[in-house]
mmCIF file of C-alpha atoms in Angstrom:
data_model
loop_
_atom_site.group_PDB
_atom_site.id
_atom_site.type_symbol
_atom_site.label_atom_id
_atom_site.label_comp_id
_atom_site.label_asym_id
_atom_site.label_seq_id
_atom_site.Cartn_x
_atom_site.Cartn_y
_atom_site.Cartn_z
ATOM 1 C CA MET A 2 -37.204 74.745 31.207
ATOM 2 C CA LYS A 3 -38.997 77.853 32.681
ATOM 3 C CA LEU A 4 -41.332 80.067 30.699
ATOM 4 C CA GLY A 5 -40.766 83.932 31.349
ATOM 5 C CA LEU A 6 -43.555 86.179 32.243
ATOM 6 C CA LYS A 7 -43.761 87.683 28.858
ATOM 7 C CA LYS A 8 -44.083 84.301 27.181
ATOM 8 C CA LYS A 9 -46.610 82.994 29.582
ATOM 9 C CA LEU A 10 -48.782 86.036 28.833
ATOM 10 C CA ALA A 11 -48.574 85.457 25.263
ATOM 11 C CA LEU A 12 -49.455 81.839 25.690
ATOM 12 C CA GLU A 13 -52.280 82.390 27.848
ATOM 13 C CA ALA A 14 -53.726 84.996 25.285
ATOM 14 C CA PHE A 15 -53.193 82.374 22.552
ATOM 15 C CA ARG A 16 -54.868 79.674 24.793
ATOM 16 C CA LEU A 17 -58.096 81.817 24.645
ATOM 17 C CA TYR A 18 -58.061 82.130 21.003
ATOM 18 C CA ARG A 19 -57.450 78.350 20.501
ATOM 19 C CA HIS A 20 -60.337 77.647 22.905
ATOM 20 C CA ASN A 21 -62.766 80.145 20.640
ATOM 21 C CA GLU A 22 -61.511 78.519 17.392
ATOM 22 C CA VAL A 23 -62.558 74.879 18.791
ATOM 23 C CA LYS A 24 -65.899 76.337 19.661
ATOM 24 C CA SER A 25 -66.526 77.903 16.522
ATOM 25 C CA HIS A 26 -64.450 75.343 14.292
ATOM 26 C CA PRO A 27 -64.547 77.304 11.047
ATOM 27 C CA LEU A 28 -63.311 75.030 8.187
ATOM 28 C CA THR A 29 -60.721 76.865 6.319
ATOM 29 C CA TYR A 30 -58.156 74.318 5.129
ATOM 30 C CA PHE A 31 -59.299 71.117 3.374
ATOM 31 C CA PHE A 32 -56.766 68.275 2.283
ATOM 32 C CA TRP A 33 -57.677 65.985 -0.590
ATOM 33 C CA GLU A 34 -55.657 62.726 -0.622
ATOM 34 C CA CYS A 35 -56.136 62.202 -4.442
ATOM 35 C CA THR A 36 -54.056 59.264 -4.797
ATOM 36 C CA LEU A 37 -51.966 56.828 -2.930
ATOM 37 C CA ARG A 38 -49.508 56.050 -6.015
ATOM 38 C CA CYS A 39 -46.206 57.639 -5.703
ATOM 39 C CA ASN A 40 -42.924 57.712 -8.205
ATOM 40 C CA LEU A 41 -40.677 57.370 -5.082
ATOM 41 C CA HIS A 42 -40.028 54.850 -2.304
ATOM 42 C CA CYS A 43 -38.965 57.168 0.499
ATOM 43 C CA LEU A 44 -37.230 55.767 3.685
ATOM 44 C CA HIS A 45 -39.224 58.071 5.962
ATOM 45 C CA CYS A 46 -42.729 57.807 4.367
ATOM 46 C CA GLY A 47 -45.311 58.219 6.995
ATOM 47 C CA SER A 48 -48.320 57.702 4.861
ATOM 48 C CA ASP A 49 -50.088 54.605 3.806
ATOM 49 C CA CYS A 50 -48.496 54.957 0.198
ATOM 50 C CA VAL A 51 -48.839 51.473 -1.402
ATOM 51 C CA LYS A 52 -48.425 51.440 -5.204
ATOM 52 C CA ASP A 53 -51.739 50.627 -6.948
ATOM 53 C CA ALA A 54 -53.103 49.896 -3.476
ATOM 54 C CA ILE A 55 -56.610 51.286 -4.344
ATOM 55 C CA PRO A 56 -57.747 53.383 -7.409
ATOM 56 C CA ASP A 57 -57.421 56.987 -7.353
ATOM 57 C CA MET A 58 -60.549 58.938 -6.350
ATOM 58 C CA PRO A 59 -62.599 60.132 -9.292
ATOM 59 C CA ARG A 60 -62.328 63.866 -9.405
ATOM 60 C CA GLU A 61 -66.189 63.927 -9.789
ATOM 61 C CA ASP A 62 -66.515 62.493 -6.209
ATOM 62 C CA PHE A 63 -64.328 64.967 -4.568
ATOM 63 C CA MET A 64 -65.996 67.977 -6.469
ATOM 64 C CA ALA A 65 -69.344 66.571 -5.281
ATOM 65 C CA VAL A 66 -67.990 67.132 -1.663
ATOM 66 C CA LEU A 67 -67.012 70.551 -2.290
ATOM 67 C CA ASP A 68 -70.587 71.390 -3.930
ATOM 68 C CA LYS A 69 -71.869 69.996 -0.621
ATOM 69 C CA LEU A 70 -69.636 72.262 1.435
ATOM 70 C CA ALA A 71 -70.137 75.461 -0.745
ATOM 71 C CA PRO A 72 -73.420 76.920 1.122
ATOM 72 C CA HIS A 73 -71.470 76.764 4.623
ATOM 73 C CA ILE A 74 -68.059 78.132 3.802
ATOM 74 C CA ASP A 75 -66.437 81.377 2.860
ATOM 75 C CA PRO A 76 -64.618 80.935 -0.479
ATOM 76 C CA ASN A 77 -62.272 83.755 0.386
ATOM 77 C CA ASN A 78 -61.181 81.943 3.478
ATOM 78 C CA PHE A 79 -60.872 78.418 2.476
ATOM 79 C CA THR A 80 -57.988 76.524 0.570
ATOM 80 C CA VAL A 81 -57.999 73.084 -0.987
ATOM 81 C CA VAL A 82 -54.550 71.312 -0.704
ATOM 82 C CA ILE A 83 -53.918 68.232 -2.949
ATOM 83 C CA THR A 84 -51.690 65.598 -1.426
ATOM 84 C CA GLY A 85 -51.108 61.773 -1.858
ATOM 85 C CA GLY A 86 -49.173 59.881 -2.541
ATOM 86 C CA GLU A 87 -47.703 62.022 -5.182
ATOM 87 C CA PRO A 88 -50.350 64.203 -6.781
ATOM 88 C CA LEU A 89 -48.504 64.496 -10.090
ATOM 89 C CA MET A 90 -49.029 60.791 -10.569
ATOM 90 C CA ARG A 91 -52.696 61.817 -11.656
ATOM 91 C CA ALA A 92 -52.825 62.612 -15.451
ATOM 92 C CA ASP A 93 -55.888 64.722 -14.918
ATOM 93 C CA LEU A 94 -54.416 66.904 -12.126
ATOM 94 C CA GLU A 95 -54.806 70.133 -14.081
ATOM 95 C CA GLU A 96 -58.528 69.228 -14.684
ATOM 96 C CA CYS A 97 -58.824 68.635 -10.877
ATOM 97 C CA GLY A 98 -57.262 72.313 -10.345
ATOM 98 C CA GLN A 99 -59.549 73.885 -13.049
ATOM 99 C CA GLU A 100 -62.730 72.381 -11.257
ATOM 100 C CA ILE A 101 -61.685 73.659 -8.043
ATOM 101 C CA LYS A 102 -60.578 77.074 -9.352
ATOM 102 C CA LYS A 103 -63.987 77.247 -11.148
ATOM 103 C CA ARG A 104 -65.796 76.867 -7.738
ATOM 104 C CA GLY A 105 -63.973 79.904 -6.515
ATOM 105 C CA TYR A 106 -61.401 78.141 -4.244
ATOM 106 C CA ALA A 107 -57.871 78.636 -4.008
ATOM 107 C CA TRP A 108 -55.909 75.453 -4.275
ATOM 108 C CA GLY A 109 -52.467 74.056 -3.847
ATOM 109 C CA MET A 110 -50.457 70.805 -3.511
ATOM 110 C CA VAL A 111 -47.601 69.126 -1.764
ATOM 111 C CA THR A 112 -45.209 67.329 -3.967
ATOM 112 C CA ASN A 113 -41.935 65.836 -4.121
ATOM 113 C CA GLY A 114 -41.051 67.608 -7.542
ATOM 114 C CA LEU A 115 -39.790 64.597 -9.416
ATOM 115 C CA ALA A 116 -42.503 65.002 -12.201
ATOM 116 C CA MET A 117 -42.631 68.658 -12.158
ATOM 117 C CA THR A 118 -41.347 69.367 -15.736
ATOM 118 C CA PRO A 119 -41.564 73.240 -16.772
ATOM 119 C CA GLU A 120 -44.437 72.133 -19.010
ATOM 120 C CA ARG A 121 -46.491 70.526 -16.258
ATOM 121 C CA TYR A 122 -45.711 73.619 -14.259
ATOM 122 C CA THR A 123 -47.090 75.971 -16.384
ATOM 123 C CA LYS A 124 -50.195 73.954 -17.149
ATOM 124 C CA LEU A 125 -50.776 73.881 -13.290
ATOM 125 C CA LEU A 126 -50.225 77.555 -12.813
ATOM 126 C CA ASN A 127 -52.842 78.162 -15.544
ATOM 127 C CA ALA A 128 -55.275 75.665 -13.566
ATOM 128 C CA GLY A 129 -55.187 78.113 -10.689
ATOM 129 C CA LEU A 130 -52.168 76.603 -8.599
ATOM 130 C CA LYS A 131 -51.714 79.115 -5.686
ATOM 131 C CA THR A 132 -49.886 77.430 -2.987
ATOM 132 C CA LEU A 133 -47.166 74.806 -3.241
ATOM 133 C CA THR A 134 -44.971 72.859 -0.885
ATOM 134 C CA ILE A 135 -41.815 71.074 -2.305
ATOM 135 C CA SER A 136 -39.776 68.468 -0.072
ATOM 136 C CA LEU A 137 -36.051 68.844 0.127
ATOM 137 C CA ASP A 138 -34.410 66.601 2.675
ATOM 138 C CA GLY A 139 -30.746 67.086 2.378
ATOM 139 C CA LEU A 140 -27.988 67.820 0.087
ATOM 140 C CA GLU A 141 -27.762 65.685 -3.020
ATOM 141 C CA GLU A 142 -26.295 62.323 -1.771
ATOM 142 C CA ASN A 143 -28.696 62.414 1.305
ATOM 143 C CA HIS A 144 -31.817 63.472 -0.393
ATOM 144 C CA ASN A 145 -31.443 60.917 -3.089
ATOM 145 C CA HIS A 146 -30.587 58.267 -0.639
ATOM 146 C CA PHE A 147 -33.714 59.034 1.540
ATOM 147 C CA ARG A 148 -35.931 59.383 -1.598
ATOM 148 C CA GLY A 149 -34.653 56.350 -3.364
ATOM 149 C CA ASN A 150 -33.889 57.774 -6.841
ATOM 150 C CA PRO A 151 -30.554 59.044 -8.179
ATOM 151 C CA HIS A 152 -32.636 62.108 -10.088
ATOM 152 C CA SER A 153 -34.725 63.165 -7.110
ATOM 153 C CA PHE A 154 -32.366 66.025 -5.936
ATOM 154 C CA ASP A 155 -31.950 67.578 -9.249
ATOM 155 C CA ARG A 156 -35.660 67.438 -10.041
ATOM 156 C CA ALA A 157 -36.570 68.910 -6.792
ATOM 157 C CA ILE A 158 -34.176 71.739 -7.318
ATOM 158 C CA ARG A 159 -35.595 72.362 -10.619
ATOM 159 C CA ALA A 160 -39.053 72.514 -9.202
ATOM 160 C CA ILE A 161 -37.993 74.752 -6.300
ATOM 161 C CA ASN A 162 -36.139 77.216 -8.613
ATOM 162 C CA MET A 163 -39.320 77.479 -10.797
ATOM 163 C CA ALA A 164 -41.404 78.177 -7.740
ATOM 164 C CA ALA A 165 -39.132 80.625 -6.111
ATOM 165 C CA HIS A 166 -39.389 82.897 -9.109
ATOM 166 C CA THR A 167 -43.297 82.661 -9.600
ATOM 167 C CA GLU A 168 -45.132 85.788 -8.577
ATOM 168 C CA ASP A 169 -48.449 85.409 -6.426
ATOM 169 C CA LEU A 170 -47.579 82.054 -5.308
ATOM 170 C CA THR A 171 -47.479 81.067 -1.664
ATOM 171 C CA PHE A 172 -44.568 78.588 -1.801
ATOM 172 C CA ASP A 173 -42.460 76.874 0.780
ATOM 173 C CA VAL A 174 -39.781 74.300 1.065
ATOM 174 C CA MET A 175 -40.248 71.352 3.827
ATOM 175 C CA THR A 176 -37.082 69.561 5.283
ATOM 176 C CA CYS A 177 -37.529 66.649 7.510
ATOM 177 C CA VAL A 178 -34.377 66.316 9.831
ATOM 178 C CA ASN A 179 -32.848 63.049 10.345
ATOM 179 C CA ARG A 180 -29.267 61.833 11.775
ATOM 180 C CA LYS A 181 -27.582 62.245 8.313
ATOM 181 C CA ASN A 182 -28.756 65.615 7.281
ATOM 182 C CA LEU A 183 -28.552 67.407 10.522
ATOM 183 C CA SER A 184 -25.149 68.700 10.033
ATOM 184 C CA GLU A 185 -26.251 69.701 6.368
ATOM 185 C CA LEU A 186 -28.917 72.221 7.656
ATOM 186 C CA PRO A 187 -26.708 75.303 7.354
ATOM 187 C CA ARG A 188 -25.790 74.325 3.903
ATOM 188 C CA ILE A 189 -29.262 73.684 2.946
ATOM 189 C CA LEU A 190 -30.047 77.025 4.081
ATOM 190 C CA ASP A 191 -27.565 78.665 1.926
ATOM 191 C CA LEU A 192 -28.616 76.782 -1.097
ATOM 192 C CA LEU A 193 -32.426 77.772 -0.543
ATOM 193 C CA VAL A 194 -31.300 81.514 -0.064
ATOM 194 C CA ASN A 195 -29.282 81.354 -3.318
ATOM 195 C CA LEU A 196 -32.335 79.980 -4.861
ATOM 196 C CA GLY A 197 -34.501 82.840 -3.886
ATOM 197 C CA VAL A 198 -36.650 80.672 -1.452
ATOM 198 C CA LYS A 199 -38.398 83.028 1.021
ATOM 199 C CA ARG A 200 -40.175 80.232 3.397
ATOM 200 C CA TRP A 201 -38.713 77.095 4.809
ATOM 201 C CA ARG A 202 -40.319 74.620 7.177
ATOM 202 C CA VAL A 203 -38.234 72.271 9.180
ATOM 203 C CA SER A 204 -39.639 69.250 10.842
ATOM 204 C CA ASN A 205 -38.773 66.079 12.600
ATOM 205 C CA VAL A 206 -39.837 62.707 11.149
ATOM 206 C CA PHE A 207 -42.765 61.447 13.228
ATOM 207 C CA PRO A 208 -42.468 57.814 14.223
ATOM 208 C CA LYS A 209 -44.766 56.150 11.719
ATOM 209 C CA GLY A 210 -44.918 53.991 8.615
ATOM 210 C CA ARG A 211 -41.508 53.331 7.206
ATOM 211 C CA ALA A 212 -39.919 55.723 9.663
ATOM 212 C CA LYS A 213 -40.984 54.073 12.810
ATOM 213 C CA ASP A 214 -38.130 51.683 13.314
ATOM 214 C CA ASN A 215 -35.370 53.218 11.248
ATOM 215 C CA PRO A 216 -32.490 54.427 13.505
ATOM 216 C CA LEU A 217 -31.696 56.914 10.996
ATOM 217 C CA PHE A 218 -34.739 58.878 12.040
ATOM 218 C CA GLN A 219 -34.563 58.479 15.735
ATOM 219 C CA LEU A 220 -32.746 61.599 16.925
ATOM 220 C CA THR A 221 -31.008 61.787 20.175
ATOM 221 C CA ASN A 222 -32.371 64.364 22.605
ATOM 222 C CA GLU A 223 -29.385 66.278 21.987
ATOM 223 C CA GLU A 224 -29.725 66.170 18.204
ATOM 224 C CA PHE A 225 -33.362 66.987 18.866
ATOM 225 C CA ARG A 226 -32.352 70.211 20.750
ATOM 226 C CA GLN A 227 -29.918 70.909 17.939
ATOM 227 C CA VAL A 228 -32.624 71.324 15.497
ATOM 228 C CA PHE A 229 -34.298 74.168 17.474
ATOM 229 C CA GLU A 230 -30.983 75.931 18.052
ATOM 230 C CA PHE A 231 -30.364 75.930 14.477
ATOM 231 C CA ILE A 232 -33.725 77.553 13.676
ATOM 232 C CA ARG A 233 -33.197 79.939 16.465
ATOM 233 C CA GLU A 234 -29.781 81.120 14.850
ATOM 234 C CA ALA A 235 -31.276 81.018 11.232
ATOM 235 C CA LYS A 236 -34.029 83.343 12.099
ATOM 236 C CA ALA A 237 -31.503 85.716 13.695
ATOM 237 C CA MET A 238 -29.718 85.781 10.372
ATOM 238 C CA ASN A 239 -33.023 87.074 8.835
ATOM 239 C CA VAL A 240 -32.115 85.921 5.384
ATOM 240 C CA ILE A 241 -35.003 83.538 5.019
ATOM 241 C CA ASN A 242 -38.505 82.951 6.789
ATOM 242 C CA VAL A 243 -37.716 79.699 8.550
ATOM 243 C CA ASN A 244 -40.001 77.951 11.101
ATOM 244 C CA TYR A 245 -40.309 74.740 12.869
ATOM 245 C CA ASP A 246 -43.490 72.889 11.632
ATOM 246 C CA CYS A 247 -46.767 72.818 13.682
ATOM 247 C CA GLU A 248 -45.815 69.676 15.443
ATOM 248 C CA GLY A 249 -45.628 69.718 19.475
ATOM 249 C CA PHE A 250 -45.643 72.192 22.223
ATOM 250 C CA LEU A 251 -41.877 73.301 22.477
ATOM 251 C CA GLY A 252 -41.801 75.185 26.116
ATOM 252 C CA ASP A 253 -39.549 78.198 25.945
ATOM 253 C CA TYR A 254 -38.932 77.694 22.265
ATOM 254 C CA GLU A 255 -42.392 78.831 21.540
ATOM 255 C CA LYS A 256 -42.398 82.091 19.601
ATOM 256 C CA VAL A 257 -38.718 81.438 19.148
ATOM 257 C CA VAL A 258 -38.512 78.892 16.366
ATOM 258 C CA ARG A 259 -41.988 79.420 14.653
ATOM 259 C CA ASN A 260 -44.174 82.547 14.314
ATOM 260 C CA SER A 261 -47.203 81.192 15.874
ATOM 261 C CA PRO A 262 -47.672 79.167 19.230
ATOM 262 C CA PHE A 263 -48.289 75.455 19.120
ATOM 263 C CA PHE A 264 -51.951 74.568 18.135
ATOM 264 C CA CYS A 265 -53.001 71.255 16.600
ATOM 265 C CA TRP A 266 -55.538 72.485 14.070
ATOM 266 C CA ALA A 267 -56.560 68.944 13.227
ATOM 267 C CA GLY A 268 -60.597 68.805 13.337
ATOM 268 C CA VAL A 269 -60.601 72.522 14.422
ATOM 269 C CA ASN A 270 -59.900 74.333 11.015
ATOM 270 C CA ILE A 271 -58.715 71.321 9.183
ATOM 271 C CA SER A 272 -60.531 68.535 7.390
ATOM 272 C CA SER A 273 -59.498 66.048 4.818
ATOM 273 C CA VAL A 274 -60.982 63.439 2.376
ATOM 274 C CA LEU A 275 -58.692 60.255 1.916
ATOM 275 C CA CYS A 276 -58.236 58.445 -1.084
ATOM 276 C CA ASP A 277 -60.930 55.719 -0.050
ATOM 277 C CA GLY A 278 -63.607 58.541 0.759
ATOM 278 C CA SER A 279 -62.558 58.403 4.576
ATOM 279 C CA ILE A 280 -63.277 61.737 6.296
ATOM 280 C CA SER A 281 -60.496 62.743 8.603
ATOM 281 C CA ALA A 282 -58.572 65.938 9.539
ATOM 282 C CA CYS A 283 -54.751 66.078 8.594
ATOM 283 C CA PRO A 284 -54.211 63.032 6.314
ATOM 284 C CA SER A 285 -51.703 61.527 8.752
ATOM 285 C CA LEU A 286 -54.880 60.778 11.008
ATOM 286 C CA ARG A 287 -56.304 57.666 10.188
ATOM 287 C CA GLY A 288 -57.413 54.457 12.109
ATOM 288 C CA ASP A 289 -59.699 55.464 15.027
ATOM 289 C CA TYR A 290 -59.285 59.129 14.064
ATOM 290 C CA ILE A 291 -61.656 58.597 10.909
ATOM 291 C CA GLN A 292 -64.851 60.510 11.285
ATOM 292 C CA GLY A 293 -66.966 59.078 8.391
ATOM 293 C CA ASN A 294 -66.713 58.568 4.713
ATOM 294 C CA ILE A 295 -68.094 60.604 1.899
ATOM 295 C CA TYR A 296 -69.847 57.858 0.191
ATOM 296 C CA LYS A 297 -72.404 57.175 3.203
ATOM 297 C CA ASP A 298 -72.204 60.520 5.379
ATOM 298 C CA ASP A 299 -72.911 64.053 4.823
ATOM 299 C CA ILE A 300 -69.660 66.194 4.958
ATOM 300 C CA TRP A 301 -71.016 69.021 6.606
ATOM 301 C CA ASP A 302 -72.977 67.099 9.207
ATOM 302 C CA VAL A 303 -69.652 65.245 10.088
ATOM 303 C CA TRP A 304 -67.684 68.577 10.225
ATOM 304 C CA GLN A 305 -70.324 70.147 12.743
ATOM 305 C CA ASN A 306 -71.164 67.165 14.797
ATOM 306 C CA ARG A 307 -68.095 64.784 15.097
ATOM 307 C CA TYR A 308 -64.485 65.450 15.599
ATOM 308 C CA GLN A 309 -64.926 65.567 19.361
ATOM 309 C CA VAL A 310 -61.901 63.402 19.917
ATOM 310 C CA MET A 311 -59.942 66.435 18.451
ATOM 311 C CA ARG A 312 -61.915 69.229 19.838
ATOM 312 C CA ASP A 313 -62.069 68.097 23.371
ATOM 313 C CA ARG A 314 -58.690 66.823 24.361
ATOM 314 C CA ASN A 315 -59.360 65.978 27.998
ATOM 315 C CA TRP A 316 -59.184 62.327 27.053
ATOM 316 C CA ALA A 317 -55.351 62.960 26.505
ATOM 317 C CA LYS A 318 -54.833 64.077 30.208
ATOM 318 C CA THR A 319 -53.350 60.848 31.338
ATOM 319 C CA GLY A 320 -49.929 59.589 31.974
ATOM 320 C CA GLU A 321 -47.226 62.132 32.273
ATOM 321 C CA CYS A 322 -49.751 64.681 30.647
ATOM 322 C CA LYS A 323 -51.955 64.354 33.680
ATOM 323 C CA THR A 324 -49.655 66.311 35.977
ATOM 324 C CA CYS A 325 -47.682 68.240 33.337
ATOM 325 C CA LYS A 326 -47.372 71.867 34.035
ATOM 326 C CA TYR A 327 -47.700 72.719 30.358
ATOM 327 C CA TRP A 328 -51.000 70.996 29.688
ATOM 328 C CA ARG A 329 -53.041 74.131 29.304
ATOM 329 C CA TYR A 330 -50.918 75.173 26.424
ATOM 330 C CA CYS A 331 -50.194 71.939 24.919
ATOM 331 C CA GLU A 332 -53.195 69.706 25.628
ATOM 332 C CA GLY A 333 -51.638 66.533 24.876
ATOM 333 C CA SER A 334 -49.367 67.583 21.862
ATOM 334 C CA SER A 335 -49.950 66.774 18.090
ATOM 335 C CA LEU A 336 -52.597 64.158 17.359
ATOM 336 C CA HIS A 337 -50.175 62.425 14.794
ATOM 337 C CA LEU A 338 -47.882 61.754 17.461
ATOM 338 C CA ARG A 339 -50.308 59.466 19.352
ATOM 339 C CA ASP A 340 -51.092 55.870 18.368
ATOM 340 C CA GLU A 341 -54.335 55.717 16.445
ATOM 341 C CA LYS A 342 -55.877 52.965 18.491
ATOM 342 C CA THR A 343 -54.284 53.234 22.185
ATOM 343 C CA LYS A 344 -53.835 57.097 21.894
ATOM 344 C CA GLU A 345 -50.530 56.864 23.632
ATOM 345 C CA LEU A 346 -48.252 59.549 22.987
ATOM 346 C CA ALA A 347 -44.906 58.543 21.071
ATOM 347 C CA TYR A 348 -42.814 61.302 22.542
ATOM 348 C CA CYS A 349 -43.000 64.633 24.336
ATOM 349 C CA HIS A 350 -41.061 67.617 22.746
ATOM 350 C CA VAL A 351 -40.742 69.485 25.962
ATOM 351 C CA ALA A 352 -39.441 66.239 27.767
ATOM 352 C CA ARG A 353 -36.937 65.568 25.227
ATOM 353 C CA LEU A 354 -35.675 69.233 25.219
ATOM 354 C CA GLU A 355 -35.337 69.191 28.998
ATOM 355 C CA ALA A 356 -33.693 65.886 29.137
ATOM 356 C CA ALA A 357 -31.014 67.620 26.702
ATOM 357 C CA GLY A 358 -30.815 70.308 29.172
ATOM 358 C CA ALA A 359 -32.736 73.063 27.354
#
């Protein structure tokens, strides 16, 4: 895989931008893992979702965190994203949204859509819902199989249809590719276009949680390359804004299969509060990536003075990364692809693409 001059210049410019962002690290995106409860049992769940594992975080505790951040952030450039588990498991989700809205912040959520009835959807919009991501992981048979519920597909489609026809809502559909739904991607695209969806994110399943040792989610290198070729072709059709997710540096596919070059924003612009009060970046980052806890640490002090493992990535320049010609643009890939203790990289996107002949 060889980068052309034009792409190198674009990546060099973005590298400067990335380093400036690391230096200033403005906090603009804030996840709240409001519950670990879920109404599905997905084969590819990469989170710590365990039914009734620990109680939901009281909304007052999270609002206190927002109040401590308030003097330091610009509410016009700050979004709270509620995740889980499944956020709709909380009976007080609308009240949570109202409290966030009352503080002047935009808020959104990530959901599987199973419990998104029209009545609940209207209440959430009235509570200030501004962004929404709904998961769809195949056509009916495959989606229901992976989600472990015979109603999952129909409920997800119902939620997608409502969101696609809502003005002033930033909305996208997220699809995790696996060996069974890879061939369905063109038909999923047609389905989403017919539903009126404007934005679609496609991703691979990263090897954590239930997906770690499941062969259904272990694409061959050639299948891995097919994902990017599909996105390239779908973009050329210009019928939907489709992008590969933020994971991993992609070499020559950069600026081809997603709008912006690779940048792991974790700990640079993104922070999170997990269900037990742990302070992290993306909710996928746990273990040794935890930076503190809201019940004993000041959230702003943590943001300003910790996160060095995410902001200075020189520690990752080992093994194959040490001599990699793409290091300056990649800096060790996405943190969620690295083991939480050993920090070893699960796989390199460029190495897999090169092995597939890309």
